[in-house]
Tab-separated table of C-alpha atoms and ligand atoms in Angstrom:
chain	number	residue	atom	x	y	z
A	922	UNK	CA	-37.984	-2.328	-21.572
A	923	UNK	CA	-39.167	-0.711	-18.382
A	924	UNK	CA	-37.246	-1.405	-15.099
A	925	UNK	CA	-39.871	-0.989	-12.579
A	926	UNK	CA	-38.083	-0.741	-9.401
A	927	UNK	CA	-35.795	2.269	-11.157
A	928	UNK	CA	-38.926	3.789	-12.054
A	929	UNK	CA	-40.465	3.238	-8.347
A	930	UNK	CA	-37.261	4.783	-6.756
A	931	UNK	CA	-38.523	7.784	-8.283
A	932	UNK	CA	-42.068	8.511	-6.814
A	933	UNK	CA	-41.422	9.076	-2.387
A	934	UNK	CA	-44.646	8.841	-1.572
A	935	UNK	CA	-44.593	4.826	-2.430
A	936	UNK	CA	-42.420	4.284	0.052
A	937	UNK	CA	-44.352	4.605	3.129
A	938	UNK	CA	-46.016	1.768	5.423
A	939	UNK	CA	-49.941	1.884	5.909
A	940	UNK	CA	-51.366	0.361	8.696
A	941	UNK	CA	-48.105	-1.250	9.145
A	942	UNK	CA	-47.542	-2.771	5.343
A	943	UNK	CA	-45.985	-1.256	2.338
A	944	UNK	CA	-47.999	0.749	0.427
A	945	UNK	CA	-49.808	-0.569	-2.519
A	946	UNK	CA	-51.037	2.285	-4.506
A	947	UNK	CA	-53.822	1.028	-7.304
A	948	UNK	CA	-55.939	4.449	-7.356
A	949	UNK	CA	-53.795	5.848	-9.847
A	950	UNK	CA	-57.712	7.068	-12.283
A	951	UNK	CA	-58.243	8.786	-9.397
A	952	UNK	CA	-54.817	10.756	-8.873
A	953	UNK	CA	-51.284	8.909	-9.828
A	954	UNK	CA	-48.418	9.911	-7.721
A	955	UNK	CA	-45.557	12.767	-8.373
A	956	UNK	CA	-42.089	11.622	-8.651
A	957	UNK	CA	-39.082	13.581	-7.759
A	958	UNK	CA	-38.637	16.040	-10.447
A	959	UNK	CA	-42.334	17.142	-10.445
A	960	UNK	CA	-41.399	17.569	-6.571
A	961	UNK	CA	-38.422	19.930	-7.093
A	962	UNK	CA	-39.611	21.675	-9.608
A	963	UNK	CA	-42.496	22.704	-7.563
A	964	UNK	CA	-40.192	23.708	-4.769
A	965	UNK	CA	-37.396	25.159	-7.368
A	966	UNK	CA	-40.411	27.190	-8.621
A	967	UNK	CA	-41.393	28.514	-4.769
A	968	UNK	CA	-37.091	29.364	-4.120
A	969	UNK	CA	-36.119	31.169	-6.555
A	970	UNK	CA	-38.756	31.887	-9.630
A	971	UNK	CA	-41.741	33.107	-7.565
A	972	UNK	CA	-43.270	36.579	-9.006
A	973	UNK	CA	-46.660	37.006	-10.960
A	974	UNK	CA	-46.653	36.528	-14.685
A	975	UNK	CA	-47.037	38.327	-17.553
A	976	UNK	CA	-47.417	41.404	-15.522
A	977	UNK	CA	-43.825	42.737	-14.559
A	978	UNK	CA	-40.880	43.903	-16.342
A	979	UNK	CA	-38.697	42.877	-13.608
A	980	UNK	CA	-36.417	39.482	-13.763
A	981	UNK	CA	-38.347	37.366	-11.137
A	982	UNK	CA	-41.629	37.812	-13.415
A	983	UNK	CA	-39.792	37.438	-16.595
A	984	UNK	CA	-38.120	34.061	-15.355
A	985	UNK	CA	-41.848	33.040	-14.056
A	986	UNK	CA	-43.402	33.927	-17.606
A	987	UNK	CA	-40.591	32.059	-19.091
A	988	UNK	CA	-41.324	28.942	-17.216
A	989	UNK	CA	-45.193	28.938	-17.585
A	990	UNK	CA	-45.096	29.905	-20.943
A	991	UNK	CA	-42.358	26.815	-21.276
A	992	UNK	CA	-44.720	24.641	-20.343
A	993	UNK	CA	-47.623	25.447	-22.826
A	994	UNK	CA	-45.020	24.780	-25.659
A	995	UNK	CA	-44.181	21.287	-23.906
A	996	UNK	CA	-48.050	20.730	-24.144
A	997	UNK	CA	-48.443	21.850	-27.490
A	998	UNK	CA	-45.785	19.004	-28.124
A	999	UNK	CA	-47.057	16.478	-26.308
A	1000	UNK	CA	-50.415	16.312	-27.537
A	1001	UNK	CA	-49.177	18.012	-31.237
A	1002	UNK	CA	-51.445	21.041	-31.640
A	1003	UNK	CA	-50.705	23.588	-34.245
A	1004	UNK	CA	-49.943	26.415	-32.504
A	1005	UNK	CA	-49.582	27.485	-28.839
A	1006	UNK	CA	-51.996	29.859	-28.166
A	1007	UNK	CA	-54.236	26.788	-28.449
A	1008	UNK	CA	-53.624	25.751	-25.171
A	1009	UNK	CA	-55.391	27.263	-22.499
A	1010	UNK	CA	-54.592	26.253	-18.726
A	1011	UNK	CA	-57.175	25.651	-16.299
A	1012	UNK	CA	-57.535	23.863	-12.723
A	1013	UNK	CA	-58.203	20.601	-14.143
A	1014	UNK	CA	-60.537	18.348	-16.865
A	1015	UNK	CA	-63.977	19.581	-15.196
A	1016	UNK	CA	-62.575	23.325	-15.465
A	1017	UNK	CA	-61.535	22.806	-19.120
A	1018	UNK	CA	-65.538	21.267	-19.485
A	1019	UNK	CA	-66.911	23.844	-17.608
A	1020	UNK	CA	-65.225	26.587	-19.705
A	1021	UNK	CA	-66.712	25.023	-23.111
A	1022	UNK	CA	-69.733	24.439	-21.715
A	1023	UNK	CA	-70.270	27.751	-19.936
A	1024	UNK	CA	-68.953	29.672	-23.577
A	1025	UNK	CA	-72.112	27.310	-25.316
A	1026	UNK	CA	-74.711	28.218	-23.462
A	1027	UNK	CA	-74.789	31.890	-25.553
A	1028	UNK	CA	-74.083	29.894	-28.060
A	1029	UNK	CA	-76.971	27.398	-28.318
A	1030	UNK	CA	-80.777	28.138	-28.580
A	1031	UNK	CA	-84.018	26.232	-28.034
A	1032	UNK	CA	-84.337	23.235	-30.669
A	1033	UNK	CA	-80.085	22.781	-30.787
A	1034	UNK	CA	-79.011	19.513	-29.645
A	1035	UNK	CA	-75.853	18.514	-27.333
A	1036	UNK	CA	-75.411	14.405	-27.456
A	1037	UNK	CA	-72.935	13.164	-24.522
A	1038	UNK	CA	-73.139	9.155	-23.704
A	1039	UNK	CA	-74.072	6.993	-20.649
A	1040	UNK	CA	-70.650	5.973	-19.601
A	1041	UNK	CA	-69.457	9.865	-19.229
A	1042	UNK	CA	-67.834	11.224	-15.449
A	1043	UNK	CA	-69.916	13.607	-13.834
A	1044	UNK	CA	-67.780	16.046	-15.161
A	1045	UNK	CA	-69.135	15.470	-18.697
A	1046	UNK	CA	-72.639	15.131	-17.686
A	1047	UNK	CA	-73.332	17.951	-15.378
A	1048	UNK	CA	-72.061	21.426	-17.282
A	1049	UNK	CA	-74.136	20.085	-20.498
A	1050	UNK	CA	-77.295	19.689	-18.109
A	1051	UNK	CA	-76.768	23.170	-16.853
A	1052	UNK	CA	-75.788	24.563	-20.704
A	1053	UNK	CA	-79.195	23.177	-21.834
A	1054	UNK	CA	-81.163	24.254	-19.112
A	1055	UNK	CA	-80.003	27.903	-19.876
A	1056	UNK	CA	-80.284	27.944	-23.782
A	1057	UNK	CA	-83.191	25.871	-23.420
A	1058	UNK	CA	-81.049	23.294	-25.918
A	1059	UNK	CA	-81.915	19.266	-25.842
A	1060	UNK	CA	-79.370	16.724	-23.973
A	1061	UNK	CA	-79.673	13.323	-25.955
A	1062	UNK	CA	-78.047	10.111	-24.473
A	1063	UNK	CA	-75.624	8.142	-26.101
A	1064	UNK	CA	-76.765	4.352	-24.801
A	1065	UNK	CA	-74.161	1.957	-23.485
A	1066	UNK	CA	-74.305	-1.986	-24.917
A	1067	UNK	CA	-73.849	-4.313	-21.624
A	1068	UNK	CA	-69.588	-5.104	-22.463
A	1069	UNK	CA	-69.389	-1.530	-21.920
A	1070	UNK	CA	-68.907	-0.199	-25.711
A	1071	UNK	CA	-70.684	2.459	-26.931
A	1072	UNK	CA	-74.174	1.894	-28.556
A	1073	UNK	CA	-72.624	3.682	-32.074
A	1074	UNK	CA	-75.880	2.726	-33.940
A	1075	UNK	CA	-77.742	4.794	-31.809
A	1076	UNK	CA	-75.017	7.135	-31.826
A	1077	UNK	CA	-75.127	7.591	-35.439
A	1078	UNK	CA	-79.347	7.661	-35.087
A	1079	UNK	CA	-78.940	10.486	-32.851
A	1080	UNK	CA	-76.882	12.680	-34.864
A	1081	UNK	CA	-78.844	15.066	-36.548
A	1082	UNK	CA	-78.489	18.416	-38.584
A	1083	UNK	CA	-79.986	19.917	-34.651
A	1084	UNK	CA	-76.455	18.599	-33.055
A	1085	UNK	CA	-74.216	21.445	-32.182
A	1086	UNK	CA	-71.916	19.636	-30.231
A	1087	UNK	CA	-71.183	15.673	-29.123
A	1088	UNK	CA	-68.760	15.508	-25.707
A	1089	UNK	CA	-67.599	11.753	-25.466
A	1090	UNK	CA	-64.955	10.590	-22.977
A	1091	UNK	CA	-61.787	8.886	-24.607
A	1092	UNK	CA	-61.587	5.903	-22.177
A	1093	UNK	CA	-64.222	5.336	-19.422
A	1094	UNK	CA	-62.836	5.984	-15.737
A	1095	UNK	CA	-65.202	3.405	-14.488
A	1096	UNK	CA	-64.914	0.820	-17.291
A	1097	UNK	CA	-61.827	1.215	-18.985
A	1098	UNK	CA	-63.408	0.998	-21.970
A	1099	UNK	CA	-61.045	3.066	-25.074
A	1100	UNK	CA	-64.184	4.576	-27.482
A	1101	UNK	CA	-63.192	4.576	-30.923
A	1102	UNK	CA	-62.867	8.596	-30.708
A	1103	UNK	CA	-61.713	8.749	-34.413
A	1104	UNK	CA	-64.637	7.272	-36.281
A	1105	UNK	CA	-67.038	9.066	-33.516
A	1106	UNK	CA	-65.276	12.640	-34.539
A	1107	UNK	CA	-65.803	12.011	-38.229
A	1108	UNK	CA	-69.327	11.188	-37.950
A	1109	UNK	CA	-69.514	14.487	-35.538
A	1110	UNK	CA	-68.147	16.237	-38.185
A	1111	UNK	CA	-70.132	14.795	-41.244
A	1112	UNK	CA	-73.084	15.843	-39.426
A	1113	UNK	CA	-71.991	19.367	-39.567
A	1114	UNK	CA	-71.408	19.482	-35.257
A	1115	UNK	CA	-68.629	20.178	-32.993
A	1116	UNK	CA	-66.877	17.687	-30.656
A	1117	UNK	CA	-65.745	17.735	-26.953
A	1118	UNK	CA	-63.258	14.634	-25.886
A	1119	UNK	CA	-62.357	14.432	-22.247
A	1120	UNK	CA	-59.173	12.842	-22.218
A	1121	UNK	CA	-58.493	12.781	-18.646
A	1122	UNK	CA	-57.939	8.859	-18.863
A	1123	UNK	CA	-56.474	8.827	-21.832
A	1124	UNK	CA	-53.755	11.853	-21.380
A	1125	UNK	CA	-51.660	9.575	-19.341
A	1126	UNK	CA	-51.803	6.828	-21.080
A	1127	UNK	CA	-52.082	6.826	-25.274
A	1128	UNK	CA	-50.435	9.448	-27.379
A	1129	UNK	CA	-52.926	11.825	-28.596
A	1130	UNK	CA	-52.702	13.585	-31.619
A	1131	UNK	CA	-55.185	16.441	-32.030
A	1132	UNK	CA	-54.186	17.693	-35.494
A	1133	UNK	CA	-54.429	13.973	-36.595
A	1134	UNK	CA	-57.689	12.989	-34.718
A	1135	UNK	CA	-58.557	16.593	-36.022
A	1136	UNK	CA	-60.830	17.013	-32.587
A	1137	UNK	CA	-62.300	20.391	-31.293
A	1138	UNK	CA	-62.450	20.471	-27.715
A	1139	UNK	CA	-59.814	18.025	-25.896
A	1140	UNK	CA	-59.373	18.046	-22.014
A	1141	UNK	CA	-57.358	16.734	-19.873
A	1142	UNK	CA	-55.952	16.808	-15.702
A	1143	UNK	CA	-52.027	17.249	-15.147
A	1144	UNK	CA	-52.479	15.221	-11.797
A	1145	UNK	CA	-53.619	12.013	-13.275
A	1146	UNK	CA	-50.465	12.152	-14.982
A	1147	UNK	CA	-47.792	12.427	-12.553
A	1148	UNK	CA	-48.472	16.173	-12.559
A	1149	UNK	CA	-49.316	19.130	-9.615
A	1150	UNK	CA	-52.971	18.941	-8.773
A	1151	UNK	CA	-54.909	22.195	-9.785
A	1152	UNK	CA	-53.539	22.306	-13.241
A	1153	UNK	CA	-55.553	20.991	-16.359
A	1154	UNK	CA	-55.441	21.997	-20.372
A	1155	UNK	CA	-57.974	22.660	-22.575
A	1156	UNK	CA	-57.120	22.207	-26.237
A	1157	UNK	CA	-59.274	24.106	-28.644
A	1158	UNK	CA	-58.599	24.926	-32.310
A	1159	UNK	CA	-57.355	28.018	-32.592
A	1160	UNK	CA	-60.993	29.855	-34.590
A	1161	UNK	CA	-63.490	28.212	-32.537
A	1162	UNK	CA	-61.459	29.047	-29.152
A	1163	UNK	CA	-61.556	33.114	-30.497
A	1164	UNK	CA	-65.334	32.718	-31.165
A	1165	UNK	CA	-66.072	31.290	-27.645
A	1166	UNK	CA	-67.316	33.686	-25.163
A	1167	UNK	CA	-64.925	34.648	-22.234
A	1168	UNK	CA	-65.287	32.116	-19.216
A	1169	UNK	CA	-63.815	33.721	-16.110
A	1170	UNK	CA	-63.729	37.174	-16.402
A	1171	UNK	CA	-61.176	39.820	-14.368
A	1172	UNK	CA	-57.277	40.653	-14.766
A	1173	UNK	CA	-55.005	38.774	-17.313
A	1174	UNK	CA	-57.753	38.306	-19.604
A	1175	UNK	CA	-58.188	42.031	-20.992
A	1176	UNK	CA	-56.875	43.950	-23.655
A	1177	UNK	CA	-58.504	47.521	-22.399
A	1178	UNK	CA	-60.872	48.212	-19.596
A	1179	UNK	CA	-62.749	51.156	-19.057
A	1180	UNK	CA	-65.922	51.617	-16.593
A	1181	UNK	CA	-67.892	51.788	-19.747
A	1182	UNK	CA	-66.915	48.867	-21.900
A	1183	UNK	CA	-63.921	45.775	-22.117
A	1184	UNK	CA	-62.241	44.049	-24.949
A	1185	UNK	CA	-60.858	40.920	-24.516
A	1186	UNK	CA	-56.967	39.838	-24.485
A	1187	UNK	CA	-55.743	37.312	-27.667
A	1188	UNK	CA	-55.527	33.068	-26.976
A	1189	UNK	CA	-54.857	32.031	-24.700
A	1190	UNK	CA	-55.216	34.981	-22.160
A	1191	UNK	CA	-58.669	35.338	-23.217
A	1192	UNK	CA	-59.434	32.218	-21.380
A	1193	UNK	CA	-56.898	32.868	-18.607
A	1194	UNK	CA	-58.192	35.323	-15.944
A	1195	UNK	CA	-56.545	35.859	-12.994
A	1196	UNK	CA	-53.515	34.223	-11.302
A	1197	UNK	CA	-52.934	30.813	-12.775
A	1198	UNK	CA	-51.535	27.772	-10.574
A	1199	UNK	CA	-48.327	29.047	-11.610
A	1200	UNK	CA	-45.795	26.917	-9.496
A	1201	UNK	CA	-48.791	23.618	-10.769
A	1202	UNK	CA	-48.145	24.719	-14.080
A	1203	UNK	CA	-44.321	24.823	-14.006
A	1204	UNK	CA	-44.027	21.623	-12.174
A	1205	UNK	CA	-46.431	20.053	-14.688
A	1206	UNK	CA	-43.427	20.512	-18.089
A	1207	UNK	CA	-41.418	17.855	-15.595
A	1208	UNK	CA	-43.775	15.514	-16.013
A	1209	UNK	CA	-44.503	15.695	-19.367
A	1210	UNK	CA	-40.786	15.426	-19.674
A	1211	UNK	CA	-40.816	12.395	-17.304
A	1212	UNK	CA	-43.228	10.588	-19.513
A	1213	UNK	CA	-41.692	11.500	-22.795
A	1214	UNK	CA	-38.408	10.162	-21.454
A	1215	UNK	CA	-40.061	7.024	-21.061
A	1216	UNK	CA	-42.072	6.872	-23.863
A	1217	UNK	CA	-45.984	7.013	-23.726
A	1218	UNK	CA	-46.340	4.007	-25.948
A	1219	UNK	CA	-43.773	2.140	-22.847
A	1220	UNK	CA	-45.523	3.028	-20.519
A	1221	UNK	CA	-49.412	2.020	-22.575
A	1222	UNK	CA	-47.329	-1.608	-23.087
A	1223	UNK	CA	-46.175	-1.898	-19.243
A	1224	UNK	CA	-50.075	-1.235	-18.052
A	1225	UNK	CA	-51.282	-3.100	-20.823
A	1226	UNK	CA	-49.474	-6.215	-19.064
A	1227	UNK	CA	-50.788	-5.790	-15.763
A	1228	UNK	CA	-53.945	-5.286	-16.695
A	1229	UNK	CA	-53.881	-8.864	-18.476
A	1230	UNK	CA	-52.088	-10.275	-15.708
A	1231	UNK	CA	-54.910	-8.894	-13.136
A	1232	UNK	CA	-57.585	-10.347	-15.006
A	1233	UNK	CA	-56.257	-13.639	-15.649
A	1234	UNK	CA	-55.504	-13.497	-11.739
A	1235	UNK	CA	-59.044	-12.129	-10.443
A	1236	UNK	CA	-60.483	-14.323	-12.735
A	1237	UNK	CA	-59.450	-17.228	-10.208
A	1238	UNK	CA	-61.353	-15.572	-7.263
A	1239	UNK	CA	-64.901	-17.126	-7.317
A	1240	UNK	CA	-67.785	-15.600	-7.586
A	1241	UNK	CA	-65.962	-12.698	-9.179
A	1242	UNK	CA	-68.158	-10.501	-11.638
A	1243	UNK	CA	-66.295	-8.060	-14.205
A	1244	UNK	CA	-68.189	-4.800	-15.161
A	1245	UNK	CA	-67.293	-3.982	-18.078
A	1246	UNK	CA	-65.636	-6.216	-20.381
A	1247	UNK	CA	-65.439	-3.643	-23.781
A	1248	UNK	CA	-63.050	-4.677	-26.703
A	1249	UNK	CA	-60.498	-2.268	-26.273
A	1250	UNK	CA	-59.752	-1.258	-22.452
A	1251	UNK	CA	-56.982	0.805	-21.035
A	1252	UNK	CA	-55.393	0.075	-17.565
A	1253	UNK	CA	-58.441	-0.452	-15.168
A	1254	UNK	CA	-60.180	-3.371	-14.016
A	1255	UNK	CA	-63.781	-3.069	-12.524
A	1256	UNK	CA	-65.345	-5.883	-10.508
A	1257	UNK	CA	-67.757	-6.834	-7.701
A	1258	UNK	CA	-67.359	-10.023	-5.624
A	1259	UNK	CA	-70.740	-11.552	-4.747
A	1260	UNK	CA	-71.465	-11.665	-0.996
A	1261	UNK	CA	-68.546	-8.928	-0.342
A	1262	UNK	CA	-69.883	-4.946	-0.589
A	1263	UNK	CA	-67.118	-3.219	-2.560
A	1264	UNK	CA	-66.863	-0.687	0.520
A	1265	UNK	CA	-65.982	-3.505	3.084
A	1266	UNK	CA	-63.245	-4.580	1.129
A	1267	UNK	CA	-61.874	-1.255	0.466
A	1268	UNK	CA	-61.930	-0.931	3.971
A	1269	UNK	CA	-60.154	-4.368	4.602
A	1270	UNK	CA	-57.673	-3.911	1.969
A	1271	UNK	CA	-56.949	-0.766	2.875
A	1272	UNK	CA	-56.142	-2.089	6.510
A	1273	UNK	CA	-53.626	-4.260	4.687
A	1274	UNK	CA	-51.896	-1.506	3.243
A	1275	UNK	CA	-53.774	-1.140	-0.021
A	1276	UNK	CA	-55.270	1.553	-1.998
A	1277	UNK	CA	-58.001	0.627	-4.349
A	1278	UNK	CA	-61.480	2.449	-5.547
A	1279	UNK	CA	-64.651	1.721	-4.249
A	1280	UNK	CA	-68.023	3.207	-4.919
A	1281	UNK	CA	-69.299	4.935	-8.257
A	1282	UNK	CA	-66.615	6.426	-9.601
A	1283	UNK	CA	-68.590	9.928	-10.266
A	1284	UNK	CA	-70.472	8.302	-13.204
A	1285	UNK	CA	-73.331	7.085	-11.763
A	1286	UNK	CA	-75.288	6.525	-14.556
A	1287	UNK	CA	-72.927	3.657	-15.542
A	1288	UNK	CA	-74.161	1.975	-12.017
A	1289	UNK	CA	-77.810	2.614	-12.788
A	1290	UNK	CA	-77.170	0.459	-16.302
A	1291	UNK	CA	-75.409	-2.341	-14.135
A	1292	UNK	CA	-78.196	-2.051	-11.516
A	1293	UNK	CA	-75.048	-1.780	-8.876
A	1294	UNK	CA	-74.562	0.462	-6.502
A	1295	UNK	CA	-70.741	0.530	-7.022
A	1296	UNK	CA	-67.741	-1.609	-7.809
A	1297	UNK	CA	-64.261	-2.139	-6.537
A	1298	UNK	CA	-61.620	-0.883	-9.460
A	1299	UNK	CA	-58.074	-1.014	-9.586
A	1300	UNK	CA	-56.196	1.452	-11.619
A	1301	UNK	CA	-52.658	0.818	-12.806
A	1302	UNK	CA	-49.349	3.339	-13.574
A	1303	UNK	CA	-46.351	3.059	-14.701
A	1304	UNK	CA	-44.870	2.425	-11.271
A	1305	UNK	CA	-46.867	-0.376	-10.402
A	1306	UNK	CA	-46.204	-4.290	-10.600
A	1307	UNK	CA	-47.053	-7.860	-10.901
A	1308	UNK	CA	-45.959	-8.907	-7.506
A	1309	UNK	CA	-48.561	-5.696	-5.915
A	1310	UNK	CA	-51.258	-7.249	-8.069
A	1311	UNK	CA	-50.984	-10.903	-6.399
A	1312	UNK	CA	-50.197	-9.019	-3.025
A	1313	UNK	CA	-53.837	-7.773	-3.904
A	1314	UNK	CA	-55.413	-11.181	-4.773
A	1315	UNK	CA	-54.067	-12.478	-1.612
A	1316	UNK	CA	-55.529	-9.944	0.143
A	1317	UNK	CA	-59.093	-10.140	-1.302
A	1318	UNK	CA	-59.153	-13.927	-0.556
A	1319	UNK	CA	-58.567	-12.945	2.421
A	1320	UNK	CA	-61.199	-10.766	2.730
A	1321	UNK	CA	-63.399	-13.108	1.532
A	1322	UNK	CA	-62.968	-15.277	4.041
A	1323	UNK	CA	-63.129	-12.712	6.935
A	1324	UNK	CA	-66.360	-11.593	5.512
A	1325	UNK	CA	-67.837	-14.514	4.115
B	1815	PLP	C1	-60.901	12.381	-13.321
B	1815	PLP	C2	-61.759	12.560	-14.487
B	1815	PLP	C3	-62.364	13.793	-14.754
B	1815	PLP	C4	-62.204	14.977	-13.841
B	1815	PLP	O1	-60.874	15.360	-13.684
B	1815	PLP	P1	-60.513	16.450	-12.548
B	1815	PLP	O2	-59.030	16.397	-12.496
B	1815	PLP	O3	-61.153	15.969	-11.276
B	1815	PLP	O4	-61.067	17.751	-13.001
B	1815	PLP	C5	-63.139	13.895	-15.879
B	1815	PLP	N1	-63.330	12.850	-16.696
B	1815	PLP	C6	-62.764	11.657	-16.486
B	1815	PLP	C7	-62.993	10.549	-17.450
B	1815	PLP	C8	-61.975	11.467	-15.365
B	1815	PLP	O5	-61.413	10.273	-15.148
């Protein structure tokens, strides 16, 4: 069992008043907080480690080498990849995206195919748009059935033998919904295409196995998992990551460099030009460590509860609409109040001392389904509780009322 308020103690930046009230903190999709240790080590990192890695002989870049390099074998753990050099580090989910997407566009030509779905975060729409426009490749929609699930019939009536590549979010930022990413990467596979899953909802909150979902591409964001912002992984497998064309190009990412020509460095250098977020990356083994130590599939059970206890409590307010309602959700709650813009009650709530979502979400083609221009989501972590979640009731009732 999880003791919250142990857990709590752990994470300063909850304890702080806004507007005069104790903060409620329920935009954790959006960025979760940092506890302690991811604090120190960031500042550990800055007082006694700091020196450029992989480049010097001396101690202060051997002990920062250490440390980063520390930190790809605590990822390679976490998420259970074969071997290290699989991991790449980037600045965050949209990098890792970017840096598949940017490799495919010399990879694809006119008449390939690319199928993403309607429910994806801007992240995941935008790179493939750009991919296809340069390789002159077709973008095909995966349709999204009004609960929020995936359309998988038309999935499975889009894949052809012209799909190079399907790039499918694990769980929906907007919706919560959890796609059924194993059956969707065998029927990726069966069709003789490669597959993208941004995990940057799911990272933090299911145990991902990449050898066992036996996925391509995974991404995910260190901050929306108690991690330094400005640090993200991309997982490839290890012979389609030394096929992919360079992303970033400069220092670190070299073997030999003369005016005339360039070869490339081995994985995961190849993919790692330039000065990393090196003090982000270090930081970010602490809380991988933090959420091991509690256990991913504790922490899944905790926000698994208050997600049921939120919707059996919203579900009192009247007038209360719920967008999306798919089978299987993960710890996010999406809803609209009629008569009550979901910007005015951010606004009110927020004057109360409480942090929720309002607006799109960067998926905005999820709105244009709904025919809304936005909703009002709360987001749960680990740190979180029952009593915040009827603070927040109370508070939109009260908002109601103001504005009704
Ligand atoms: C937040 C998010 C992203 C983008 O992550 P960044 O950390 O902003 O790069 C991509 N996809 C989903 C589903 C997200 O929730």
């Amino acid at each position: 069992m999880i003791d919250g308020s142990k857990i709590r103690a752990q994470f300063p930046a909850l304890h702080q008043k806004v507007n005069g009230k104790d903060l409620i903190y329920f935009d954790n999709a959006a960025s979760s907080q940092k506890p302690q240790v991811v604090l120190d080590a960031i500042s550990n990192y800055y007082h006694y480690d700091n020196a450029n890695v992989h480049r010097g002989v001396h101690y202060l870049s051997q002990k920062a080498t250490d440390k980063f390099e520390n930190t790809r074998k605590s990822v390679q753990a976490f998420i259970n990849a074969k071997n290290s050099c699989e991991i790449i580090f980037t600045k965050g989910a949209t990098d890792s995206i970017n840096l598949v997407a940017n490799g495919y566009r010399s990879i694809l030509n006119k008449g390939d195919e690319i199928i993403i779905s309607q429910m994806e975060h801007h992240s995941n729409i935008v790179p493939w748009q750009i991919c296809c426009e340069i390789s002159g490749a077709e973008l095909k929609i995966i349709p999204m059935l009004d609960d929020g699930d995936l359309d998988m019939e038309a999935f499975e009536n889009l894949l052809s033998e012209k799909t190079k590549l399907v790039a499918i979010t694990h769980i929906s930022n907007s919706l919560g919904t959890i796609n059924p990413v194993e059956k969707i990467i065998n029927k990726t596979h069966a069709a003789g295409a490669k597959i993208l899953i941004d995990g940057a909802q799911a990272a933090p909150h299911t145990f991902v196995d990449v050898q066992a979902l036996d996925v391509d591409y995974y991404c995910f964001s260190a901050q929306k998992m108690y991690g330094p912002t400005g640090v993200g992984v991309l997982y490839g497998k290890k012979n389609l990551l030394t096929t992919l064309p360079p992303y970033q190009s400069g220092g670190e990412m070299i073997k030999e460099v003369s005016l005339k020509k360039t070869t490339y460095a081995d994985l995961p250098h190849k993919f790692e030009a330039g000065t990393p977020n090196i003090a982000g990356v270090v930081a970010f083994k602490s809380a991988l460590d933090f959420i091991t130590d509690l256990g991913i599939e504790n922490i899944a059970k905790h926000e698994d509860d208050l997600l049921k206890y939120a919707i059996e409590k919203l579900s009192e307010i009247s007038d209360i609409q719920f967008i999306g309602k798919a089978k299987k959700r993960a710890a996010l709650v999406s809803f609209n109040i009629e008569g009550l813009h979901p910007y005015d009650m951010g606004v009110l709530l927020d004057k109360m001392g409480i942090a929720i979502r309002t607006g799109h979400h960067c998926a905005q083609p999820i709105m244009e389904h709904y025919k809304i221009s936005g909703t009002a989501r709360m987001s749960f972590a680990i740190y979180n509780t029952k009593q915040e979640i009827d603070s927040c009731i109370t508070a939109i009732k009260k908002a109601q009322i103001m504005l009704g």
